[in-house]
XYZ file of C-alpha atoms in Angstrom:
732
model
C 14.704 6.611 29.872
C 13.616 10.096 28.837
C 11.001 10.390 31.604
C 13.457 9.600 34.430
C 16.039 12.049 33.006
C 13.405 14.796 32.899
C 12.254 14.019 36.445
C 15.866 14.150 37.632
C 16.161 17.650 36.140
C 12.934 18.808 37.806
C 13.967 17.409 41.210
C 17.402 19.026 40.881
C 15.784 22.422 40.259
C 13.402 21.998 43.215
C 16.091 20.748 45.633
C 18.457 23.578 44.716
C 15.674 26.133 44.898
C 16.357 27.571 41.449
C 14.460 30.845 41.095
C 13.812 30.325 37.381
C 10.148 30.556 36.350
C 10.281 28.549 33.083
C 11.515 25.049 32.194
C 11.965 23.183 28.896
C 13.376 19.727 28.057
C 15.413 19.968 24.836
C 16.335 16.506 23.512
C 20.112 15.963 23.055
C 19.689 14.886 19.401
C 17.927 18.081 18.386
C 19.081 21.686 18.035
C 17.614 25.159 18.461
C 17.381 28.289 16.361
C 19.968 30.908 17.410
C 17.205 33.259 18.663
C 15.193 30.498 20.370
C 15.434 31.747 23.969
C 15.586 35.413 22.951
C 12.209 35.186 21.144
C 10.580 33.449 24.139
C 12.002 36.028 26.532
C 10.875 38.907 24.290
C 7.317 37.537 24.180
C 7.120 36.946 27.948
C 8.420 40.451 28.685
C 5.373 41.923 26.927
C 2.811 39.398 28.266
C 3.570 39.328 31.997
C -0.054 39.780 33.053
C -1.580 37.262 30.648
C -1.686 34.149 32.901
C 0.389 32.141 30.417
C 1.431 28.707 31.672
C 2.786 27.135 28.455
C 4.604 28.233 25.312
C 4.513 25.971 22.246
C 7.468 26.172 19.813
C 7.529 25.659 16.052
C 8.959 22.191 15.206
C 10.957 22.008 11.952
C 12.195 18.591 10.791
C 15.871 18.240 9.926
C 16.497 15.201 7.685
C 20.034 14.286 8.615
C 20.840 12.101 5.608
C 19.705 14.607 2.964
C 20.664 17.675 5.069
C 17.154 19.028 4.426
C 14.894 21.217 6.557
C 11.140 20.657 6.198
C 8.334 22.600 7.800
C 5.854 19.731 7.426
C 4.962 18.661 10.961
C 1.317 17.536 11.164
C 0.665 20.218 13.818
C 2.444 23.114 12.102
C -0.903 24.845 11.335
C -0.658 26.295 14.871
C 2.135 28.592 13.641
C 0.712 29.767 10.304
C -1.193 32.849 11.526
C 1.316 34.634 13.709
C 1.420 34.481 17.508
C -1.604 32.663 18.961
C -2.677 32.997 22.610
C -5.439 30.593 23.684
C -7.320 29.853 26.895
C -6.491 26.277 27.873
C -10.161 25.271 27.958
C -10.412 26.502 24.334
C -7.268 24.867 22.941
C -9.317 22.365 20.870
C -7.020 21.342 17.959
C -4.037 23.352 19.310
C -2.598 20.282 21.003
C 0.902 19.964 22.466
C 2.573 16.551 22.762
C 6.303 17.209 23.100
C 7.964 18.511 26.254
C 11.099 19.197 24.193
C 9.374 21.841 22.062
C 7.538 23.771 24.767
C 8.164 25.838 27.910
C 6.182 25.359 31.137
C 5.900 27.680 34.108
C 7.474 25.972 37.134
C 5.190 27.839 39.506
C 2.184 25.983 38.116
C 3.758 22.487 37.984
C 2.788 21.649 41.589
C 5.149 18.632 41.993
C 3.855 17.019 38.775
C 6.316 14.427 37.411
C 6.713 12.426 34.201
C 5.379 8.849 34.331
C 8.561 6.738 34.199
C 6.632 3.511 33.540
C 5.058 4.908 30.371
C 7.041 3.651 27.344
C 7.900 3.777 24.423
C 6.177 7.176 24.024
C 3.375 9.469 25.251
C 5.123 10.267 28.555
C 5.545 13.866 27.338
C 1.942 14.145 26.111
C 0.554 12.820 29.392
C 2.722 15.165 31.485
C 1.924 18.309 29.452
C -1.788 17.650 29.245
C -2.137 16.755 32.930
C -0.383 20.089 33.549
C -2.816 21.918 31.244
C -5.818 20.252 32.918
C -4.530 21.383 36.345
C -4.265 24.914 34.920
C -7.371 24.869 32.749
C -8.188 28.551 33.405
C -4.743 29.788 32.351
C -3.473 30.336 28.784
C -1.030 28.860 26.267
C 0.883 30.744 23.584
C 2.227 29.427 20.255
C 5.189 31.333 18.805
C 6.081 30.804 15.088
C 9.539 32.439 15.344
C 10.721 30.066 18.114
C 12.094 27.266 15.912
C 12.930 23.846 17.328
C 14.864 21.610 14.898
C 13.878 17.948 15.304
C 16.514 15.601 13.904
C 15.201 12.769 11.704
C 17.974 10.191 11.658
C 19.005 8.533 8.412
C 18.727 5.097 10.023
C 15.188 5.837 11.251
C 16.155 4.503 14.688
C 14.782 7.175 17.009
C 12.373 6.257 19.817
C 9.473 7.683 17.811
C 10.479 5.974 14.542
C 10.637 2.559 16.219
C 7.756 2.854 18.675
C 5.259 0.946 16.499
C 7.338 -2.240 16.875
C 6.628 -2.577 20.625
C 3.506 -4.114 22.179
C 3.774 -1.535 24.998
C 2.764 1.185 22.520
C -0.527 -0.597 21.887
C -1.206 -1.915 25.399
C 0.631 0.024 28.111
C 0.372 3.461 26.472
C -3.308 2.929 25.575
C -4.103 2.019 29.206
C -1.676 4.028 31.331
C -1.343 7.008 28.995
C -4.447 7.829 26.942
C -7.125 6.124 29.025
C -5.849 7.655 32.278
C -5.728 11.113 30.672
C -9.254 10.767 29.268
C -10.555 9.611 32.652
C -8.988 12.685 34.301
C -10.741 14.909 31.739
C -13.813 15.520 33.928
C -15.281 18.287 31.747
C -14.664 16.480 28.427
C -12.317 19.205 27.199
C -11.963 18.809 23.440
C -8.175 19.306 23.411
C -7.681 16.234 25.655
C -9.928 14.169 23.363
C -7.918 15.475 20.386
C -4.575 14.573 22.025
C -5.683 10.937 22.364
C -7.438 10.868 18.990
C -4.269 12.207 17.339
C -2.171 9.560 19.130
C -4.492 6.699 18.078
C -5.037 8.023 14.559
C -1.410 7.307 13.570
C -1.854 3.689 14.720
C -5.205 3.323 12.965
C -3.771 4.614 9.659
C -0.790 2.278 10.064
C -2.915 -0.832 10.731
C -5.872 -0.482 8.310
C -5.703 -3.510 5.951
C -2.338 -4.458 7.518
C -2.922 -6.929 10.378
C 0.491 -8.495 9.679
C 2.123 -5.387 11.174
C 1.144 -6.686 14.630
C 2.389 -10.235 13.953
C 4.803 -9.835 16.907
C 1.792 -9.739 19.293
C -0.213 -12.757 20.496
C -3.923 -13.095 19.660
C -4.898 -12.318 23.263
C -2.717 -9.158 23.195
C -4.422 -8.018 19.975
C -7.858 -8.570 21.532
C -6.785 -6.613 24.616
C -5.630 -3.777 22.332
C -9.053 -3.688 20.627
C -10.771 -3.599 24.044
C -8.545 -0.683 25.083
C -9.410 1.202 21.892
C -13.120 0.709 22.637
C -12.608 1.993 26.192
C -10.639 5.037 25.039
C -13.134 5.932 22.322
C -16.002 5.762 24.827
C -14.516 9.041 26.205
C -14.193 10.656 22.744
C -17.389 12.247 21.382
C -18.806 11.617 17.929
C -18.648 15.365 17.274
C -14.924 15.511 18.203
C -14.262 12.718 15.698
C -16.284 14.436 12.948
C -14.418 17.742 13.524
C -10.960 16.112 13.666
C -8.896 16.974 10.549
C -5.307 16.532 11.753
C -2.603 14.248 10.283
C -4.536 13.523 7.075
C -7.750 12.362 8.753
C -10.662 12.600 6.296
C -14.255 11.378 6.004
C -13.237 7.749 5.308
C -11.292 7.547 8.586
C -14.097 9.218 10.547
C -16.687 6.716 9.256
C -14.317 3.844 10.125
C -13.489 5.107 13.634
C -17.177 5.664 14.451
C -18.092 2.214 13.139
C -15.166 0.170 14.432
C -14.715 1.596 17.936
C -18.044 3.269 18.797
C -20.589 1.326 16.709
C -22.095 4.661 15.631
C -23.216 6.148 12.318
C -22.124 9.573 10.982
C -24.617 12.465 11.214
C -24.578 12.848 7.390
C -23.189 11.112 4.290
C -20.988 12.227 1.392
C -20.828 10.369 -1.934
C -17.854 10.993 -4.235
C -17.595 10.973 -8.034
C -14.550 8.807 -8.530
C -14.527 8.048 -12.254
C -16.306 8.454 -15.587
C -16.727 6.006 -18.470
C -17.315 8.224 -21.531
C -17.927 5.223 -23.831
C -20.744 3.699 -21.767
C -21.779 7.116 -20.331
C -21.514 5.846 -16.770
C -20.240 7.571 -13.627
C -18.752 5.882 -10.580
C -20.286 7.024 -7.283
C -18.572 5.845 -4.105
C -19.233 6.301 -0.405
C -18.002 4.888 2.914
C -20.234 3.245 5.480
C -20.226 1.008 8.522
C -23.371 -0.728 7.235
C -22.879 -2.891 4.146
C -26.658 -3.403 3.854
C -27.514 0.241 3.114
C -30.123 0.786 0.402
C -29.154 3.434 -2.160
C -31.589 5.236 -4.452
C -30.183 7.309 -7.310
C -32.385 9.774 -9.181
C -31.742 11.503 -12.504
C -34.203 14.335 -13.218
C -36.460 12.928 -10.484
C -36.577 9.432 -12.056
C -34.893 6.543 -10.239
C -32.062 4.883 -12.206
C -30.605 1.471 -11.495
C -27.008 0.688 -10.657
C -25.210 -1.160 -13.494
C -22.367 -2.522 -11.341
C -21.859 -2.580 -7.578
C -18.745 -3.480 -5.603
C -18.367 -3.627 -1.807
C -14.773 -3.131 -0.642
C -13.990 -4.119 2.939
C -11.386 -2.248 4.990
C -10.256 -4.280 7.967
C -8.712 -3.378 11.298
C -7.146 -6.552 12.749
C -10.113 -8.980 12.890
C -12.806 -6.277 12.639
C -14.438 -4.545 9.689
C -13.167 -0.954 9.880
C -15.697 0.188 7.280
C -16.925 -0.576 3.761
C -16.729 1.348 0.533
C -19.645 0.935 -1.856
C -18.771 1.567 -5.507
C -21.733 2.136 -7.816
C -21.498 2.504 -11.605
C -24.571 4.386 -12.860
C -25.622 5.034 -16.477
C -26.709 8.601 -17.330
C -29.706 8.331 -19.729
C -29.366 10.089 -23.099
C -32.376 12.355 -22.444
C -31.193 13.476 -18.972
C -30.855 17.267 -18.672
C -31.003 18.508 -15.104
C -29.565 16.836 -11.988
C -28.441 13.628 -10.290
C -29.268 13.001 -6.605
C -28.477 10.150 -4.227
C -30.306 8.874 -1.149
C -28.955 6.346 1.362
C -31.664 4.649 3.449
C -34.070 7.428 2.314
C -31.776 10.230 3.559
C -30.304 12.552 0.959
C -26.525 12.330 0.699
C -24.193 15.168 -0.140
C -22.575 14.433 -3.462
C -19.239 15.480 -4.903
C -18.281 17.749 -2.033
C -19.429 18.992 1.348
C -22.778 20.825 1.404
C -23.750 20.035 -2.218
C -26.727 17.742 -2.689
C -26.909 17.165 -6.440
C -24.750 16.893 -9.561
C -25.406 18.970 -12.649
C -25.943 16.630 -15.638
C -24.420 19.240 -17.993
C -21.130 19.041 -16.045
C -21.171 15.230 -16.266
C -21.646 15.368 -20.061
C -18.762 17.857 -20.372
C -16.566 15.450 -18.403
C -17.524 12.590 -20.766
C -16.527 14.735 -23.765
C -13.207 15.743 -22.166
C -12.254 12.103 -21.656
C -12.820 10.864 -25.212
C -9.469 10.297 -26.984
C -8.487 11.960 -30.254
C -7.517 8.738 -32.058
C -7.906 4.976 -31.869
C -4.229 3.995 -31.550
C -3.486 1.221 -29.046
C -0.096 1.374 -27.335
C 1.182 -1.959 -25.971
C 4.198 -2.682 -23.771
C 5.696 -5.131 -21.302
C 8.625 -3.883 -19.192
C 10.514 -0.837 -20.480
C 13.723 -2.901 -20.902
C 12.140 -6.250 -21.764
C 9.356 -7.709 -23.931
C 8.467 -11.460 -24.067
C 5.359 -11.067 -21.911
C 1.603 -10.810 -22.440
C 1.753 -7.513 -24.366
C 4.164 -8.956 -26.939
C 1.931 -12.013 -27.460
C -1.239 -9.937 -27.749
C 0.458 -7.518 -30.171
C 1.508 -10.447 -32.391
C -2.066 -11.800 -32.406
C -3.551 -8.379 -33.361
C -0.861 -7.778 -36.024
C -1.569 -11.166 -37.630
C -5.361 -11.315 -37.235
C -6.606 -7.699 -37.126
C -4.224 -5.589 -39.244
C -6.907 -2.859 -39.446
C -6.280 -1.940 -35.777
C -3.528 0.696 -35.342
C -1.022 -0.604 -32.782
C 2.397 0.475 -31.478
C 4.769 -1.443 -29.180
C 6.903 0.547 -26.692
C 10.362 -0.629 -25.594
C 13.758 0.875 -24.816
C 16.149 0.687 -27.789
C 18.892 -0.912 -25.675
C 16.571 -3.840 -24.873
C 17.797 -7.237 -26.030
C 14.334 -7.748 -27.584
C 14.345 -4.649 -29.836
C 16.134 -6.191 -32.837
C 14.123 -9.434 -32.669
C 10.779 -7.600 -32.663
C 11.911 -5.128 -35.337
C 12.781 -8.053 -37.646
C 9.348 -9.539 -36.991
C 7.675 -6.341 -38.191
C 6.564 -4.843 -34.871
C 5.807 -1.109 -35.097
C 8.247 -0.058 -32.344
C 8.557 3.238 -30.487
C 11.333 3.971 -28.015
C 9.953 4.125 -24.481
C 10.442 7.577 -22.929
C 11.232 9.318 -26.243
C 9.368 12.412 -27.492
C 7.670 10.227 -30.114
C 6.523 7.844 -27.347
C 5.107 10.793 -25.367
C 3.299 12.069 -28.466
C 1.737 8.654 -29.182
C 0.712 7.836 -25.605
C -1.009 11.241 -25.305
C -3.335 10.476 -28.203
C -3.683 6.690 -27.690
C -7.166 5.470 -26.765
C -5.797 2.414 -24.948
C -2.553 1.680 -23.116
C -2.243 -2.093 -22.807
C 0.467 -3.456 -20.526
C 1.485 -6.527 -18.552
C 2.965 -4.213 -15.904
C 1.498 -1.356 -13.870
C 4.652 0.275 -12.519
C 4.888 4.016 -11.982
C 7.366 4.569 -14.829
C 4.503 3.750 -17.246
C 1.351 4.741 -15.318
C 2.627 8.310 -14.776
C 2.014 8.924 -18.503
C -1.615 7.775 -18.384
C -4.340 10.424 -18.155
C -8.132 10.233 -17.930
C -8.245 10.165 -21.764
C -6.656 6.718 -22.032
C -8.117 3.421 -20.966
C -5.456 1.473 -19.082
C -5.707 -2.244 -19.803
C -3.788 -4.383 -17.315
C -3.227 -7.701 -19.092
C -1.015 -8.818 -16.214
C 2.423 -10.254 -15.741
C 1.096 -13.533 -14.312
C -1.481 -14.986 -11.969
C -1.865 -13.038 -8.685
C -1.757 -15.491 -5.738
C -1.148 -12.842 -3.054
C -2.942 -9.658 -2.046
C -1.633 -6.796 -4.208
C -4.569 -4.493 -3.443
C -2.474 -1.880 -1.630
C -0.378 -1.372 -4.772
C -2.994 -1.904 -7.490
C -5.731 0.183 -5.844
C -3.542 3.228 -6.458
C -3.843 2.609 -10.222
C -6.561 3.615 -12.669
C -7.333 0.275 -14.368
C -10.195 0.091 -16.877
C -9.807 -3.605 -17.692
C -8.066 -6.091 -15.401
C -7.376 -9.484 -17.014
C -7.386 -12.645 -14.862
C -6.885 -16.302 -15.746
C -7.915 -18.520 -12.804
C -11.305 -18.768 -11.121
C -9.886 -18.215 -7.632
C -7.860 -15.197 -8.782
C -10.927 -13.646 -10.457
C -13.063 -14.098 -7.321
C -10.315 -12.768 -5.028
C -10.325 -9.479 -6.987
C -13.828 -8.991 -8.461
C -16.010 -10.343 -5.642
C -17.380 -8.266 -2.766
C -15.803 -8.035 0.709
C -12.152 -8.046 -0.341
C -9.628 -5.189 -0.378
C -9.602 -4.596 -4.152
C -11.554 -1.647 -5.547
C -12.077 -3.451 -8.876
C -15.379 -5.228 -9.514
C -17.171 -7.098 -12.274
C -17.135 -4.034 -14.551
C -13.328 -3.904 -14.621
C -12.225 -7.527 -14.031
C -12.496 -10.166 -16.769
C -11.769 -13.904 -16.534
C -10.411 -14.475 -20.052
C -6.870 -15.893 -19.686
C -3.338 -14.599 -20.233
C -2.255 -13.757 -23.781
C 1.055 -15.640 -23.570
C -0.644 -18.901 -22.532
C -1.757 -19.607 -26.126
C 1.852 -19.914 -27.346
C 2.916 -21.652 -24.122
C 0.427 -24.457 -24.736
C 1.355 -24.736 -28.411
C 5.132 -25.016 -27.814
C 5.143 -27.317 -24.780
C 7.696 -30.184 -24.710
C 6.349 -33.163 -22.789
C 9.570 -35.189 -22.465
C 11.978 -32.476 -21.363
C 14.549 -33.492 -18.732
C 15.344 -30.111 -17.269
C 14.900 -28.558 -13.811
C 14.518 -24.780 -13.659
C 15.448 -22.951 -10.439
C 13.605 -19.638 -10.430
C 13.124 -17.788 -7.117
C 11.517 -14.358 -6.908
C 13.153 -11.325 -5.243
C 12.876 -9.547 -1.860
C 12.220 -5.812 -1.504
C 14.570 -5.484 1.488
C 17.699 -6.937 -0.178
C 17.818 -4.997 -3.466
C 18.436 -1.307 -4.132
C 15.825 1.396 -4.594
C 14.005 1.894 -7.921
C 15.686 4.409 -10.240
C 12.550 5.675 -12.002
C 12.472 2.752 -14.447
C 12.501 -1.025 -14.020
C 16.198 -0.717 -13.035
C 17.350 -0.464 -9.391
C 20.404 0.723 -7.484
C 22.805 -1.851 -5.980
C 22.643 -3.005 -2.358
C 26.128 -3.480 -0.875
C 25.189 -6.116 1.732
C 23.271 -8.458 -0.621
C 25.609 -11.397 0.134
C 24.833 -11.104 3.868
C 21.145 -11.840 3.238
C 19.579 -15.188 4.114
C 18.153 -15.209 0.578
C 21.616 -15.224 -1.016
C 23.047 -17.763 1.442
C 20.204 -20.305 1.058
C 19.975 -20.197 -2.741
C 23.761 -20.217 -3.121
C 23.972 -23.299 -0.857
C 21.335 -25.115 -2.911
C 23.100 -24.344 -6.195
C 26.299 -25.798 -4.697
C 24.670 -28.892 -3.181
C 26.507 -32.146 -3.974
C 23.255 -34.060 -3.480
C 21.531 -31.907 -6.129
C 24.340 -32.658 -8.573
C 24.210 -36.418 -7.834
C 20.413 -36.524 -8.292
C 20.722 -34.805 -11.666
C 23.414 -37.291 -12.755
C 21.440 -40.290 -11.440
C 18.166 -39.349 -13.201
C 19.782 -37.628 -16.204
C 18.448 -34.083 -15.717
C 20.030 -30.730 -16.506
C 19.576 -27.638 -14.297
C 18.968 -24.037 -15.374
C 19.179 -21.129 -12.911
C 17.017 -18.146 -13.853
C 17.161 -15.348 -11.260
C 14.525 -12.595 -11.103
C 15.414 -9.427 -13.128
C 15.953 -7.549 -9.819
C 18.505 -10.204 -8.728
C 20.440 -10.366 -12.043
C 22.786 -7.475 -11.049
C 24.041 -9.746 -8.194
C 24.509 -12.860 -10.360
C 28.316 -12.631 -10.144
C 28.067 -13.091 -6.345
C 26.665 -16.639 -6.710
C 29.148 -19.543 -6.988
C 27.416 -21.462 -9.740
C 28.889 -24.908 -10.543
C 29.716 -25.648 -14.168
C 26.951 -28.262 -14.613
C 24.258 -25.617 -13.904
C 23.395 -23.454 -16.871
C 22.477 -19.776 -16.344
C 19.398 -18.886 -18.372
C 20.174 -16.569 -21.246
C 18.562 -13.149 -20.980
C 18.110 -13.301 -24.772
C 16.022 -16.449 -24.566
C 12.266 -16.407 -24.130
C 10.944 -17.451 -20.726
C 8.258 -19.348 -22.634
C 10.959 -21.565 -24.101
C 12.420 -22.128 -20.631
C 9.062 -23.318 -19.239
C 8.259 -25.449 -22.288
C 11.694 -27.142 -22.133
C 11.601 -27.821 -18.377
C 9.808 -30.615 -16.551
C 9.988 -29.275 -12.981
C 10.458 -25.927 -11.253
C 12.015 -25.012 -7.904
C 10.826 -21.580 -6.779
C 9.776 -19.880 -3.534
C 6.713 -17.640 -3.943
C 6.946 -16.663 -7.602
C 3.786 -16.618 -9.688
C 5.785 -18.270 -12.514
C 4.781 -21.538 -10.794
C 1.406 -21.030 -12.509
C 3.131 -21.218 -15.933
C 4.403 -24.702 -15.086
C 0.973 -25.707 -13.760
C -0.576 -24.524 -17.050
C 1.669 -27.118 -18.729
C 0.782 -29.852 -16.164
C 4.262 -29.707 -14.623
C 5.027 -29.805 -10.864
C 6.700 -27.214 -8.636
C 8.674 -27.354 -5.382
C 8.246 -24.261 -3.173
C 11.380 -23.541 -1.113
C 10.106 -21.169 1.606
C 12.819 -20.814 4.257
C 11.688 -17.257 5.136
C 7.900 -17.566 4.995
C 7.041 -15.266 7.945
C 9.545 -12.581 7.016
C 8.585 -12.593 3.323
C 4.963 -11.661 3.956
C 5.825 -9.016 6.523
C 8.546 -7.166 4.608
C 7.895 -7.670 0.871
C 5.736 -5.522 -1.422
C 2.746 -7.825 -1.021
C 0.425 -9.340 1.549
C -0.794 -12.912 1.900
C -3.806 -13.557 -0.293
C -6.344 -16.294 -1.061
C -3.689 -18.722 -2.323
C -2.446 -21.166 0.301
C 0.790 -22.748 -0.968
C 0.233 -25.903 1.145
C -3.410 -26.451 0.113
C -3.585 -24.872 -3.353
C -0.013 -25.306 -4.619
C 1.275 -27.421 -7.513
C 3.849 -29.339 -5.483
C 5.341 -29.688 -1.994
C 6.256 -26.715 0.250
C 9.588 -27.130 2.092
C 11.445 -24.948 4.592
C 14.919 -26.472 4.448
C 17.315 -27.850 1.858
C 17.219 -31.425 3.177
C 13.445 -31.732 2.649
C 13.695 -29.996 -0.709
C 16.147 -32.601 -1.985
C 13.964 -35.467 -0.658
C 10.892 -34.091 -2.454
C 12.955 -33.534 -5.580
C 14.010 -37.199 -5.636
C 10.366 -38.305 -5.197
C 9.359 -36.288 -8.253
C 12.360 -37.361 -10.353
C 11.534 -41.013 -9.572
C 8.012 -40.318 -10.851
C 9.307 -38.763 -14.133
C 8.156 -35.358 -12.831
C 4.488 -36.261 -13.166
C 2.325 -34.395 -10.637
C 0.271 -36.648 -8.359
C -2.410 -36.549 -5.646
C -3.617 -33.134 -4.463
C -1.021 -31.382 -6.661
C -2.494 -32.953 -9.810
C -6.026 -32.035 -8.683
C -4.953 -28.428 -8.088
C -3.332 -28.223 -11.522
C -6.470 -29.642 -13.204
C -8.878 -27.292 -11.408
C -6.983 -23.983 -11.453
C -7.323 -22.482 -14.942
C -10.565 -21.368 -16.571
C -9.257 -21.820 -20.134
C -6.704 -24.063 -21.822
C -8.013 -23.726 -25.370
C -5.426 -21.563 -27.155
C -7.967 -18.702 -27.518
C -6.900 -16.262 -24.782
C -5.662 -13.590 -27.234
C -8.907 -13.849 -29.184
C -10.982 -13.334 -26.013
C -8.857 -10.351 -24.909
C -9.180 -8.691 -28.330
C -12.961 -9.190 -28.342
C -13.397 -7.569 -24.944
C -11.093 -4.670 -25.956
C -13.466 -3.962 -28.852
C -16.483 -4.155 -26.514
C -15.269 -1.587 -23.970
C -15.195 1.260 -26.503
C-alpha cells in the first residue's frame, strides 16, 4: 500500500545516506505545477533561520472527466492570504493531512515511519501530525504559489473516493489512527483535535439520517464504531467543537456532535427565522437542540405569545438521536410595534444571526408585505411532458365548480395530453415559455403533483407551493422533500399523514403544512372503476442507478448498459414466462405491461410476446387501473391506486436490499410484508404460484391483505377535490 511504499523510500534515503534535507511523497496519479520545486526552494533560501520543519502546498483539484481545475479544497483557506508561517503549537485550523502535498525536513523525522497497518486512509495524517507533535516548537509554512494538482478520476475509484465503503475506515482508523494521535497529544494542542474532528466530520455528515450507508457492517461493528467515536470525542474539547468551521460545519452539526458523542449542551443558543406566512402573519422560528423537552418562551413587546404550531424533527446517527430541530410557528399580533425575543429554558437565545438577541417587528412586517402576491391566479401542473395526474383532476373540478377562480394549466406543447385538454377547454400555457414565466411570477399559488427541480426553481417566496402529490408516499422521501418550500402537503392515508406530520420523524413538515384530505384523482378513479375486469397490469417502478442523468426536465439521458442490469433481466424473463402465458389462457386474463416513464426509452430492449399488450402512452393511467383486476409491481406507490379500488397486488422484490441502498429514497413506515395489499415475493417461481392463488380466487383480496386495503385510506367518498379546494381557500 501507500504507507509501505513511502517507508521504502525513507529507508532507501537513510541507507544510502542521501544528504538531502527535504522529502515529499508525490502520488503517481497527481501532477505538479511547473514551478513547484522552484517556489519551495526560493522560499527556503530566504527563511534558513526560521526553524521550519514543514511546508504545506496548495492543493488544486483536477477533474479528469471534465478536464476542469477547481480551487475548492475544504482547506484552501490556508492559502488565501499569501505566505503563512505558523508556530506548530499555534497551527489550530491550519491542519495538514496529506504527505503528498507537503515537504518535511528529514533532519527532524527521527526514524518516524508511516503506519503500514493503517488503512484505507489516515496513514498520512497520523505520520505528519506525529511529526509535528515531535517538533512542536518549530514552525510550518503554507505557500499559495506551490500548486499540487490532485487528480479526481472520472470513475471515482481512488482510495479516498472509496474509503467510506470499508469497515476499517470506521473501526481500525478510528482506533489506530485518530485515538492514538489524540492520546499522544499530551498538551491538548488544538490542531491535533482539529485533525481528528475534520476526519470524523466527513463521516458524520455522510451518516446523518442515513444508517443504511453502513449496511455492510454488523450490528456489533456499528456499536463498536459508536464507542470509538465516544472515546475519540472525550479528547476533543467543547470549545474546539464550537470553534470548528471547516468542511461546511455549522451550528447544527456542533449541537449534534456535542449531544451525540459528548452528552453536552452548547454554551449559547441561536434561533433562526426560516419562513414567513404573510396571510396568517406568522413567522417560523427554528433551533437545534440535544434536549427535546426544552421549554421555549417567546415575547413580543414584552408580552408572551403562544406557539400556533410546533414540530420536532429528529436527526439520527445510526441508532442514536444526533439532535432535534424544533420548528415553531408564531403569530405576530396586529398591535405589535417593537421587538420579538426568545428564551429557551429561561436563557435568552440569539435570534436571526450570531450576537443579535431580538427581531425588529417593523422588519417582520416588511417581509410579510414583500411576500404577498400581485394577483390571485393559480397555476396547476403535473409533469412538464404529461398530465393525467392530480393537478389535471383538481383543475377540472375547479373549472366545473368554481369558474370564478382564475386558473392556468402548464404543459409542454409536444405532450400527448395537450390536444385532449385543449379540446376540453383547459386554459393551457406552454411550460418553460415566456408566457409561463410571466404567469408563474405573479401567481399566488403553484399547485403540482410533482416537486422536481425543473418546476420548483421558478417558485419564489411570493408563491405558495401546494404539493398535491403524485401518489401515496410509503417510503422516506424526507431527504428530497425537505429541500423544498412546501406550503401545503396533501396526504391520503392515515399512516402516511402520521409519518410526515407527527413529531420525531425526519420530515420538516408539521400539522400546519400537512393535510389529510385525499388525492384529487381518486374521485374519478372510484367513479370509473370496473369490478369484473379480467386484466393483469405489470407495472414496476424504476431504479436511479440504471437510467441516465436528468436533462433539466422530466427527460433523462440514455444508459448504454441498461440490458446488463438485474432489473432488465428479471422483468424481461417474467414477460417471457411460458407459465405466465398458460395461467392467462387457463383463467382467461389479458396482460398489459406499463413501464415507468424513465424506463420507456428502453422499451425496445424488452422481448415482449404478442399476447402482452403495451400500455398506450395516450391512455389514462386511471383507465388502466379501473380496467385491471390485479397488479404486479415491485415498490411502486401505484399499488395504492389498486388498493383504493379493492384490488390486490403482487410485489416482486428480487433486489430488496440493493433498492433501498441505491435508489432516491429510504425505507419508511410502510412494511410491504405487514402493510401491503398482496404477497411479497423474491423470485419468479413464487410470483407465479401467488398469481395462480389470486386468479383462482377471482382476484379478490383475502386475509391480512383485505384488512390492509380496508384500513388504509381516510376517505373513499368522491369528495377529495372538494376538500382540497376548501383548504386552498382557507390558507389565503
